[in-house]
mmCIF file of C-alpha atoms and ligand atoms in Angstrom:
data_model
loop_
_atom_site.group_PDB
_atom_site.id
_atom_site.type_symbol
_atom_site.label_atom_id
_atom_site.label_comp_id
_atom_site.label_asym_id
_atom_site.label_seq_id
_atom_site.Cartn_x
_atom_site.Cartn_y
_atom_site.Cartn_z
ATOM 1 C CA MET A 241 62.032 68.720 95.257
ATOM 2 C CA SER A 242 59.751 65.935 94.049
ATOM 3 C CA ASP A 243 61.483 63.433 91.592
ATOM 4 C CA THR A 244 57.735 62.797 90.073
ATOM 5 C CA ALA A 245 54.767 64.292 88.620
ATOM 6 C CA PRO A 246 52.261 63.765 90.966
ATOM 7 C CA ALA A 247 48.338 63.197 90.110
ATOM 8 C CA SER A 248 47.008 66.267 89.380
ATOM 9 C CA ASN A 249 44.126 67.463 92.548
ATOM 10 C CA LEU A 250 41.938 69.543 90.324
ATOM 11 C CA GLU A 251 39.326 68.562 89.044
ATOM 12 C CA LYS A 252 38.250 69.255 93.251
ATOM 13 C CA PHE A 253 38.296 72.765 93.343
ATOM 14 C CA THR A 254 36.340 75.485 91.971
ATOM 15 C CA PRO A 255 38.586 76.684 88.640
ATOM 16 C CA ARG A 256 40.384 79.928 89.175
ATOM 17 C CA VAL A 257 42.873 81.745 88.225
ATOM 18 C CA PHE A 258 45.382 83.982 90.432
ATOM 19 C CA SER A 259 47.898 86.001 88.898
ATOM 20 C CA GLY A 260 50.302 89.359 90.692
ATOM 21 C CA ILE A 261 52.262 92.014 89.161
ATOM 22 C CA GLN A 262 54.697 93.797 91.003
ATOM 23 C CA PRO A 263 54.119 97.575 92.119
ATOM 24 C CA SER A 264 57.473 98.287 91.308
ATOM 25 C CA GLY A 265 56.985 101.166 88.466
ATOM 26 C CA GLY A 266 56.940 101.710 84.940
ATOM 27 C CA LEU A 267 54.394 98.784 83.175
ATOM 28 C CA THR A 268 55.991 97.684 79.698
ATOM 29 C CA LEU A 269 54.828 96.307 76.681
ATOM 30 C CA GLY A 270 56.270 92.598 78.055
ATOM 31 C CA ASN A 271 54.245 92.941 80.930
ATOM 32 C CA TYR A 272 51.188 93.926 79.059
ATOM 33 C CA LEU A 273 51.648 91.244 76.869
ATOM 34 C CA GLY A 274 53.019 88.780 78.561
ATOM 35 C CA ALA A 275 50.438 89.090 81.409
ATOM 36 C CA MET A 276 47.489 92.144 81.176
ATOM 37 C CA LYS A 277 46.132 91.128 78.236
ATOM 38 C CA ARG A 278 46.253 87.635 78.425
ATOM 39 C CA PHE A 279 44.461 88.314 82.169
ATOM 40 C CA VAL A 280 42.013 90.394 80.555
ATOM 41 C CA ASP A 281 41.736 87.246 77.973
ATOM 42 C CA MET A 282 41.176 84.775 80.945
ATOM 43 C CA GLN A 283 38.473 86.738 82.460
ATOM 44 C CA ASP A 284 36.894 87.642 79.125
ATOM 45 C CA ALA A 285 36.177 83.746 78.312
ATOM 46 C CA GLY A 286 34.733 82.961 81.608
ATOM 47 C CA THR A 287 35.427 79.544 82.788
ATOM 48 C CA HIS A 288 37.173 80.766 85.940
ATOM 49 C CA GLU A 289 36.941 83.031 88.822
ATOM 50 C CA THR A 290 40.018 85.107 88.279
ATOM 51 C CA VAL A 291 41.616 87.320 91.393
ATOM 52 C CA TYR A 292 44.467 89.743 90.895
ATOM 53 C CA CYS A 293 46.291 90.960 92.373
ATOM 54 C CA MET A 294 49.443 94.186 92.891
ATOM 55 C CA VAL A 295 51.988 92.462 94.906
ATOM 56 C CA ASP A 296 53.289 95.146 96.887
ATOM 57 C CA MET A 297 54.882 92.766 100.087
ATOM 58 C CA HIS A 298 57.118 91.095 97.017
ATOM 59 C CA ALA A 299 57.851 94.351 95.516
ATOM 60 C CA ILE A 300 59.325 95.708 99.059
ATOM 61 C CA THR A 301 61.866 93.233 98.962
ATOM 62 C CA VAL A 302 64.148 95.159 97.239
ATOM 63 C CA TRP A 303 64.290 99.273 98.300
ATOM 64 C CA GLN A 304 61.052 101.020 97.776
ATOM 65 C CA ASP A 305 61.054 104.974 97.972
ATOM 66 C CA PRO A 306 57.293 104.896 100.270
ATOM 67 C CA ALA A 307 55.715 107.250 98.235
ATOM 68 C CA ASP A 308 56.914 106.137 95.167
ATOM 69 C CA LEU A 309 55.263 102.341 96.186
ATOM 70 C CA ALA A 310 52.018 104.367 97.299
ATOM 71 C CA ARG A 311 51.650 105.795 93.206
ATOM 72 C CA ASN A 312 53.096 102.439 91.659
ATOM 73 C CA THR A 313 50.637 100.688 93.190
ATOM 74 C CA ARG A 314 47.512 102.872 92.307
ATOM 75 C CA GLU A 315 49.313 103.870 88.880
ATOM 76 C CA LEU A 316 49.006 99.573 88.112
ATOM 77 C CA CYS A 317 45.709 99.452 89.418
ATOM 78 C CA ALA A 318 44.566 102.139 86.695
ATOM 79 C CA GLY A 319 46.470 99.842 84.509
ATOM 80 C CA PHE A 320 44.390 96.833 84.910
ATOM 81 C CA ILE A 321 41.634 98.162 84.591
ATOM 82 C CA ALA A 322 42.453 100.465 81.594
ATOM 83 C CA SER A 323 43.563 97.185 80.392
ATOM 84 C CA GLY A 324 40.650 95.804 80.658
ATOM 85 C CA ILE A 325 40.410 94.011 84.217
ATOM 86 C CA ASP A 326 36.614 94.494 85.153
ATOM 87 C CA PRO A 327 36.721 95.378 88.774
ATOM 88 C CA GLU A 328 33.245 93.729 89.219
ATOM 89 C CA ARG A 329 33.779 90.376 87.098
ATOM 90 C CA SER A 330 37.443 89.544 88.438
ATOM 91 C CA ILE A 331 38.986 90.909 92.037
ATOM 92 C CA LEU A 332 41.608 93.455 91.915
ATOM 93 C CA PHE A 333 43.330 94.254 95.100
ATOM 94 C CA ASN A 334 45.875 95.171 96.369
ATOM 95 C CA GLN A 335 48.697 91.971 98.704
ATOM 96 C CA SER A 336 49.006 93.799 102.152
ATOM 97 C CA GLN A 337 45.533 94.685 102.409
ATOM 98 C CA VAL A 338 44.339 91.180 102.780
ATOM 99 C CA PRO A 339 46.991 89.838 105.455
ATOM 100 C CA GLU A 340 46.115 86.452 104.982
ATOM 101 C CA HIS A 341 49.238 86.733 102.058
ATOM 102 C CA ALA A 342 51.373 87.180 105.146
ATOM 103 C CA GLN A 343 50.414 84.725 107.349
ATOM 104 C CA LEU A 344 50.049 81.591 104.233
ATOM 105 C CA GLY A 345 53.854 82.540 103.708
ATOM 106 C CA TRP A 346 54.719 81.844 107.290
ATOM 107 C CA ILE A 347 53.303 78.608 107.302
ATOM 108 C CA PHE A 348 55.267 78.175 104.350
ATOM 109 C CA ASN A 349 57.946 79.751 105.210
ATOM 110 C CA CYS A 350 58.436 76.766 107.800
ATOM 111 C CA VAL A 351 57.646 73.971 104.244
ATOM 112 C CA ALA A 352 59.683 75.309 101.793
ATOM 113 C CA ARG A 353 63.180 73.863 102.437
ATOM 114 C CA MET A 354 66.593 76.641 102.302
ATOM 115 C CA GLY A 355 68.093 74.418 99.559
ATOM 116 C CA TRP A 356 64.779 75.054 97.138
ATOM 117 C CA MET A 357 64.943 78.351 97.677
ATOM 118 C CA SER A 358 68.983 78.835 96.569
ATOM 119 C CA ARG A 359 68.030 76.931 93.789
ATOM 120 C CA MET A 360 65.410 79.681 92.068
ATOM 121 C CA THR A 361 67.533 81.588 89.455
ATOM 122 C CA GLN A 362 65.885 84.715 90.300
ATOM 123 C CA TRP A 363 66.996 84.457 93.614
ATOM 124 C CA LYS A 364 70.258 84.408 92.243
ATOM 125 C CA ASP A 365 70.336 86.805 89.799
ATOM 126 C CA ARG A 366 68.464 89.612 91.908
ATOM 127 C CA ALA A 367 71.040 89.094 95.172
ATOM 128 C CA GLY A 368 73.511 88.847 93.018
ATOM 129 C CA LYS A 369 77.468 88.448 94.108
ATOM 130 C CA ASN A 370 76.687 89.915 97.720
ATOM 131 C CA GLN A 371 73.918 87.485 98.855
ATOM 132 C CA GLN A 372 74.373 88.617 102.507
ATOM 133 C CA ASN A 373 73.761 92.021 102.059
ATOM 134 C CA ALA A 374 70.052 91.197 100.205
ATOM 135 C CA SER A 375 66.499 91.135 102.331
ATOM 136 C CA LEU A 376 65.278 87.795 103.815
ATOM 137 C CA GLY A 377 62.409 88.743 101.946
ATOM 138 C CA LEU A 378 64.134 88.196 99.008
ATOM 139 C CA PHE A 379 65.203 84.945 99.475
ATOM 140 C CA ALA A 380 61.808 84.057 100.871
ATOM 141 C CA TYR A 381 59.961 85.416 98.202
ATOM 142 C CA PRO A 382 58.939 82.583 96.503
ATOM 143 C CA ALA A 383 57.254 81.059 99.652
ATOM 144 C CA LEU A 384 55.223 83.966 99.958
ATOM 145 C CA MET A 385 53.972 83.529 96.449
ATOM 146 C CA ALA A 386 53.084 80.262 96.911
ATOM 147 C CA ALA A 387 50.825 81.920 99.116
ATOM 148 C CA ASP A 388 49.354 84.444 97.115
ATOM 149 C CA ILE A 389 48.353 81.665 94.821
ATOM 150 C CA LEU A 390 47.416 78.730 97.621
ATOM 151 C CA VAL A 391 45.219 81.077 99.800
ATOM 152 C CA TYR A 392 42.629 81.382 96.751
ATOM 153 C CA HIS A 393 42.859 77.522 96.407
ATOM 154 C CA ALA A 394 43.740 79.161 92.775
ATOM 155 C CA THR A 395 44.135 76.211 89.678
ATOM 156 C CA HIS A 396 45.407 78.102 87.037
ATOM 157 C CA VAL A 397 48.216 81.127 87.217
ATOM 158 C CA PRO A 398 48.730 82.998 83.858
ATOM 159 C CA VAL A 399 52.894 84.442 83.633
ATOM 160 C CA GLY A 400 55.379 84.675 82.067
ATOM 161 C CA GLU A 401 58.152 82.185 81.435
ATOM 162 C CA ASP A 402 60.512 84.121 83.856
ATOM 163 C CA GLN A 403 58.060 82.767 86.817
ATOM 164 C CA LYS A 404 57.650 79.025 85.980
ATOM 165 C CA GLN A 405 60.036 78.195 87.981
ATOM 166 C CA HIS A 406 58.625 80.004 90.898
ATOM 167 C CA LEU A 407 55.292 78.239 89.569
ATOM 168 C CA GLU A 408 57.172 74.922 90.478
ATOM 169 C CA LEU A 409 58.429 75.586 93.917
ATOM 170 C CA THR A 410 54.576 76.620 94.098
ATOM 171 C CA ARG A 411 53.279 72.909 93.205
ATOM 172 C CA ASP A 412 56.361 71.468 95.345
ATOM 173 C CA ILE A 413 54.962 73.249 98.697
ATOM 174 C CA ALA A 414 51.917 72.419 97.609
ATOM 175 C CA ILE A 415 52.783 68.737 97.476
ATOM 176 C CA LYS A 416 55.247 68.813 100.467
ATOM 177 C CA PHE A 417 52.118 69.925 102.646
ATOM 178 C CA ASN A 418 49.725 67.693 101.839
ATOM 179 C CA ASN A 419 52.442 64.988 101.977
ATOM 180 C CA ASP A 420 53.707 66.154 105.020
ATOM 181 C CA PHE A 421 50.012 66.703 107.249
ATOM 182 C CA GLY A 422 48.365 64.089 105.214
ATOM 183 C CA VAL A 423 45.630 65.407 103.677
ATOM 184 C CA ASP A 424 44.650 66.267 99.865
ATOM 185 C CA PHE A 425 44.072 70.148 101.070
ATOM 186 C CA PHE A 426 45.986 71.923 98.382
ATOM 187 C CA PRO A 427 45.750 72.292 94.693
ATOM 188 C CA VAL A 428 48.617 71.371 92.307
ATOM 189 C CA THR A 429 48.700 74.493 90.638
ATOM 190 C CA GLU A 430 49.023 74.761 86.865
ATOM 191 C CA PRO A 431 51.222 77.743 85.393
ATOM 192 C CA VAL A 432 49.174 78.799 81.915
ATOM 193 C CA ILE A 433 52.301 79.887 79.900
ATOM 194 C CA GLU A 434 50.836 80.296 76.484
ATOM 195 C CA GLY A 435 50.589 82.651 73.371
ATOM 196 C CA ALA A 436 53.045 84.344 71.285
ATOM 197 C CA ALA A 437 54.121 86.691 73.210
ATOM 198 C CA THR A 438 55.530 85.192 76.770
ATOM 199 C CA ARG A 439 58.973 86.258 76.653
ATOM 200 C CA VAL A 440 58.929 89.760 75.021
ATOM 201 C CA MET A 441 62.452 91.025 74.163
ATOM 202 C CA SER A 442 64.202 94.070 74.683
ATOM 203 C CA LEU A 443 64.243 96.090 70.899
ATOM 204 C CA ARG A 444 68.126 96.903 71.575
ATOM 205 C CA ASP A 445 69.477 93.103 72.514
ATOM 206 C CA SER A 446 67.263 89.913 71.719
ATOM 207 C CA SER A 447 69.313 87.716 74.175
ATOM 208 C CA LYS A 448 67.490 90.329 76.912
ATOM 209 C CA LYS A 449 63.903 90.601 77.932
ATOM 210 C CA MET A 450 62.137 93.660 77.668
ATOM 211 C CA SER A 451 61.826 95.174 81.109
ATOM 212 C CA LYS A 452 61.445 98.023 83.411
ATOM 213 C CA SER A 453 64.704 97.735 85.026
ATOM 214 C CA ASP A 454 67.045 97.867 81.756
ATOM 215 C CA PRO A 455 69.019 101.420 81.726
ATOM 216 C CA SER A 456 68.165 102.328 78.311
ATOM 217 C CA ASP A 457 64.845 103.666 77.464
ATOM 218 C CA ALA A 458 64.747 102.602 74.053
ATOM 219 C CA SER A 459 64.995 99.152 75.186
ATOM 220 C CA ARG A 460 61.407 99.555 75.596
ATOM 221 C CA ILE A 461 58.138 100.238 75.230
ATOM 222 C CA ASN A 462 56.199 102.240 78.191
ATOM 223 C CA LEU A 463 52.561 101.644 78.765
ATOM 224 C CA THR A 464 52.810 105.498 79.229
ATOM 225 C CA ASP A 465 54.837 106.395 76.200
ATOM 226 C CA ASP A 466 52.776 108.427 73.923
ATOM 227 C CA ALA A 467 52.380 107.524 69.684
ATOM 228 C CA ASP A 468 55.024 109.666 68.642
ATOM 229 C CA ALA A 469 57.487 107.780 71.565
ATOM 230 C CA ILE A 470 56.067 103.740 70.715
ATOM 231 C CA ALA A 471 56.634 104.325 66.729
ATOM 232 C CA LYS A 472 60.357 105.855 67.352
ATOM 233 C CA LYS A 473 60.988 103.366 69.453
ATOM 234 C CA ILE A 474 60.095 100.799 67.174
ATOM 235 C CA ARG A 475 61.638 102.217 63.755
ATOM 236 C CA LYS A 476 64.783 102.103 65.804
ATOM 237 C CA ALA A 477 65.103 98.482 67.200
ATOM 238 C CA LYS A 478 67.216 96.491 66.193
ATOM 239 C CA THR A 479 67.052 94.490 62.819
ATOM 240 C CA ASP A 480 67.970 92.312 60.416
ATOM 241 C CA PRO A 481 68.911 93.650 56.936
ATOM 242 C CA GLU A 482 66.661 90.222 55.159
ATOM 243 C CA PRO A 483 63.113 90.426 54.500
ATOM 244 C CA LEU A 484 60.496 88.807 56.239
ATOM 245 C CA PRO A 485 60.426 84.734 55.910
ATOM 246 C CA GLU A 486 57.313 82.687 55.319
ATOM 247 C CA THR A 487 56.977 80.593 57.616
ATOM 248 C CA LEU A 488 58.636 80.371 61.484
ATOM 249 C CA GLU A 489 61.409 78.361 60.777
ATOM 250 C CA GLY A 490 63.099 80.949 58.648
ATOM 251 C CA LEU A 491 63.290 82.601 61.943
ATOM 252 C CA GLU A 492 65.791 80.552 63.105
ATOM 253 C CA GLY A 493 68.695 82.304 63.894
ATOM 254 C CA ARG A 494 66.865 85.840 63.673
ATOM 255 C CA PRO A 495 66.232 86.144 67.071
ATOM 256 C CA GLU A 496 65.289 89.900 66.546
ATOM 257 C CA ALA A 497 62.718 89.129 63.459
ATOM 258 C CA ARG A 498 61.447 87.028 65.394
ATOM 259 C CA ASN A 499 60.678 88.829 68.754
ATOM 260 C CA LEU A 500 58.916 92.112 66.314
ATOM 261 C CA ILE A 501 56.461 89.027 64.646
ATOM 262 C CA ASN A 502 55.308 87.070 68.026
ATOM 263 C CA ILE A 503 55.072 91.386 69.298
ATOM 264 C CA TYR A 504 52.576 91.916 66.391
ATOM 265 C CA ALA A 505 50.861 88.024 66.178
ATOM 266 C CA ALA A 506 50.314 88.942 70.320
ATOM 267 C CA LEU A 507 48.921 92.365 69.531
ATOM 268 C CA ALA A 508 46.776 91.874 66.571
ATOM 269 C CA ASP A 509 45.882 88.512 68.450
ATOM 270 C CA GLN A 510 46.604 86.290 65.793
ATOM 271 C CA SER A 511 49.293 83.453 65.511
ATOM 272 C CA ALA A 512 53.083 84.444 64.131
ATOM 273 C CA GLU A 513 52.624 82.170 61.352
ATOM 274 C CA ALA A 514 49.501 84.299 60.181
ATOM 275 C CA VAL A 515 51.510 87.557 61.200
ATOM 276 C CA LEU A 516 53.991 85.518 58.694
ATOM 277 C CA ALA A 517 52.188 84.659 55.821
ATOM 278 C CA GLU A 518 51.036 88.305 55.520
ATOM 279 C CA TYR A 519 54.151 90.288 55.646
ATOM 280 C CA ALA A 520 55.955 87.457 54.036
ATOM 281 C CA GLY A 521 58.647 89.151 51.569
ATOM 282 C CA ALA A 522 58.619 92.181 52.904
ATOM 283 C CA GLN A 523 61.407 94.536 54.347
ATOM 284 C CA PHE A 524 61.315 95.966 57.829
ATOM 285 C CA GLY A 525 61.053 99.575 56.433
ATOM 286 C CA GLN A 526 57.829 97.975 55.183
ATOM 287 C CA PHE A 527 56.698 96.198 58.721
ATOM 288 C CA LYS A 528 57.913 98.371 61.027
ATOM 289 C CA PRO A 529 55.321 101.216 60.392
ATOM 290 C CA ALA A 530 52.617 98.708 59.935
ATOM 291 C CA LEU A 531 53.403 97.621 64.102
ATOM 292 C CA ALA A 532 53.931 101.218 65.171
ATOM 293 C CA ASP A 533 50.692 101.939 63.640
ATOM 294 C CA LEU A 534 48.956 98.646 65.396
ATOM 295 C CA ALA A 535 50.886 99.441 68.658
ATOM 296 C CA VAL A 536 50.082 103.178 68.732
ATOM 297 C CA ALA A 537 46.184 102.248 68.457
ATOM 298 C CA LYS A 538 46.121 99.045 70.862
ATOM 299 C CA LEU A 539 48.379 101.095 73.634
ATOM 300 C CA ALA A 540 47.476 104.547 73.288
ATOM 301 C CA PRO A 541 43.567 104.116 74.751
ATOM 302 C CA ILE A 542 45.293 102.473 77.756
ATOM 303 C CA SER A 543 47.582 105.077 78.271
ATOM 304 C CA SER A 544 45.346 107.771 78.283
ATOM 305 C CA GLU A 545 42.263 105.842 80.078
ATOM 306 C CA MET A 546 44.848 104.928 82.971
ATOM 307 C CA ALA A 547 45.876 108.682 82.808
ATOM 308 C CA ARG A 548 42.051 109.682 83.897
ATOM 309 C CA LEU A 549 41.888 107.198 86.073
ATOM 310 C CA MET A 550 44.705 108.224 87.840
ATOM 311 C CA GLN A 551 43.135 111.616 88.933
ATOM 312 C CA ASP A 552 40.677 110.030 90.559
ATOM 313 C CA GLN A 553 42.549 108.709 93.270
ATOM 314 C CA PRO A 554 39.720 108.362 96.407
ATOM 315 C CA GLU A 555 38.329 105.916 93.704
ATOM 316 C CA ILE A 556 41.125 104.078 92.800
ATOM 317 C CA ASP A 557 41.837 103.557 96.514
ATOM 318 C CA ARG A 558 37.676 102.514 96.885
ATOM 319 C CA LEU A 559 37.973 99.560 94.352
ATOM 320 C CA LEU A 560 41.384 98.812 96.080
ATOM 321 C CA ALA A 561 39.508 98.434 99.662
ATOM 322 C CA ARG A 562 36.589 96.946 97.581
ATOM 323 C CA GLY A 563 38.490 94.222 96.086
ATOM 324 C CA ALA A 564 40.342 93.287 99.276
ATOM 325 C CA GLU A 565 37.280 92.613 101.363
ATOM 326 C CA ARG A 566 35.975 90.018 98.156
ATOM 327 C CA ALA A 567 39.414 88.937 98.550
ATOM 328 C CA ARG A 568 38.766 88.280 102.181
ATOM 329 C CA GLU A 569 36.054 86.711 101.573
ATOM 330 C CA ILE A 570 37.780 83.247 99.744
ATOM 331 C CA ALA A 571 41.221 83.346 101.858
ATOM 332 C CA THR A 572 40.135 83.990 105.008
ATOM 333 C CA PRO A 573 37.999 80.334 105.374
ATOM 334 C CA ILE A 574 41.553 78.749 103.451
ATOM 335 C CA LEU A 575 44.018 80.452 106.065
ATOM 336 C CA LYS A 576 41.685 79.257 108.965
ATOM 337 C CA ARG A 577 41.946 75.819 107.990
ATOM 338 C CA THR A 578 45.275 75.538 107.051
ATOM 339 C CA ASN A 579 46.046 76.554 110.431
ATOM 340 C CA GLU A 580 43.991 73.775 111.904
ATOM 341 C CA ILE A 581 45.418 70.957 109.763
ATOM 342 C CA VAL A 582 48.848 72.278 111.043
ATOM 343 C CA GLY A 583 47.321 72.684 114.667
ATOM 344 C CA MET A 584 47.580 76.222 115.363
ATOM 345 C CA ILE A 585 44.077 77.036 117.709
ATOM 346 C CA GLY A 586 41.763 80.142 115.682
HETATM 347 P P1 AMP B 223 57.067 92.200 86.588
HETATM 348 O O1 AMP B 223 56.498 93.682 86.132
HETATM 349 O O2 AMP B 223 58.717 91.423 86.703
HETATM 350 O O3 AMP B 223 56.219 91.798 88.319
HETATM 351 O O4 AMP B 223 55.893 90.766 86.175
HETATM 352 C C1 AMP B 223 55.179 90.609 85.682
HETATM 353 C C2 AMP B 223 54.580 89.855 85.218
HETATM 354 O O5 AMP B 223 54.654 89.565 83.551
HETATM 355 C C3 AMP B 223 54.812 88.822 85.290
HETATM 356 O O6 AMP B 223 54.015 87.852 84.710
HETATM 357 C C4 AMP B 223 55.932 88.501 84.165
HETATM 358 O O7 AMP B 223 56.072 87.250 83.998
HETATM 359 C C5 AMP B 223 55.214 89.119 82.994
HETATM 360 N N1 AMP B 223 56.906 90.089 81.947
HETATM 361 C C6 AMP B 223 57.315 90.631 82.632
HETATM 362 N N2 AMP B 223 57.991 91.484 81.914
HETATM 363 C C7 AMP B 223 57.580 90.419 80.347
HETATM 364 C C8 AMP B 223 58.457 90.467 79.022
HETATM 365 N N3 AMP B 223 59.444 91.154 78.613
HETATM 366 N N4 AMP B 223 57.517 89.250 78.306
HETATM 367 C C9 AMP B 223 56.635 88.231 78.797
HETATM 368 N N5 AMP B 223 56.324 88.717 80.160
HETATM 369 C C10 AMP B 223 56.544 89.329 81.010
HETATM 370 N N1 LIG B 224 56.712 87.210 91.640
HETATM 371 C C1 LIG B 224 55.887 87.808 90.152
HETATM 372 C C2 LIG B 224 56.939 88.490 89.272
HETATM 373 O O1 LIG B 224 57.993 89.006 89.825
HETATM 374 C C3 LIG B 224 54.401 88.747 91.071
HETATM 375 C C4 LIG B 224 53.696 87.599 91.825
HETATM 376 C C5 LIG B 224 53.651 87.454 93.411
HETATM 377 C C6 LIG B 224 52.899 86.113 91.175
HETATM 378 N N2 LIG B 224 52.873 86.839 93.166
HETATM 379 C C7 LIG B 224 53.057 86.050 92.238
HETATM 380 C C8 LIG B 224 52.698 86.108 89.871
HETATM 381 C C9 LIG B 224 51.893 84.925 92.096
HETATM 382 C C10 LIG B 224 51.720 85.258 89.896
HETATM 383 C C11 LIG B 224 51.165 84.516 91.252
HETATM 384 O O2 LIG B 224 56.662 88.598 88.279
#
């Protein structure tokens, strides 16, 4: 991979945000705070065009039941809209409906090196001990992710902390392509990993991130949980017996407390410092009900709106078709030019 940081070439590109979420079922508070809420904030800021994608082709790198995949894709679309993504102001679409992703993905498979891919920690974690039995798609996953981003010449990509290495690989692919072909065609995209909740941790084990794949349902808050379930999970969240400190330094060595403070801060649109200023000296017996009330107030409208939207499947499908059409308006000329640069006759 590149040793020296490249000079940024972003100023020559339209400011454009791209991000994606896999429709592999079940959205958690981690997805909401680490991804969706930030996507909405970037849309509402109005400084960038915003393009958001359900990455079903990434989801099938591991087995997905076909009926579940289709339902989860629609549910994720409903989740995006219920969280505040406006399908008019943002481009919201499903990856497989825009074939340019796969086409550019193939070219990037030929740019990326085996060694780069083998170093991806997510590949190592997900393939586990039995790499020989993992799909080729799981290995190539980060090259497709680079294509998702670069087929829109996206300049900024909001993601959670866990995607940082994939974003670095995206930059390496852009740089190598530009160098190999002697062009300045692909942007060297900036990851946007900021805010209090780029890594929401499990409510049961603060060394693990909150994840839909955790076997314990008590470890996570699902966007579909009702008010009772949310309150119960927060009440039972693992904590320590100390009162809350006055400053961030006081949270050193207290990962459970830190996680709950971060969740509160992100839900309330406050800094962690401001939350501590308000709750310094409070016991968890006092703080947890406040957090539960806040979480219910923010999440309950999202889950009920998701349920409402899911009643009207034709409307979701219509929105997805329209989103794909708009996405292709950007992707088609970029792929065409890429093919020309590579020497492929169009
Ligand atoms: P995934 O569900 O793994 O496809 O993740 C979709 C998006 O949510 C990515 O941007 C992740 O970085 C983000 N994300 C997932 N889990 C968490 C978490 N526990 N904390 C913060 N962000 C997360
Ligand atoms: N790999 C991301 C995840 O697991 C999902 C993803 C696919 C993505 N393509 C992307 C995120 C492009 C940002 C940009 O969370």
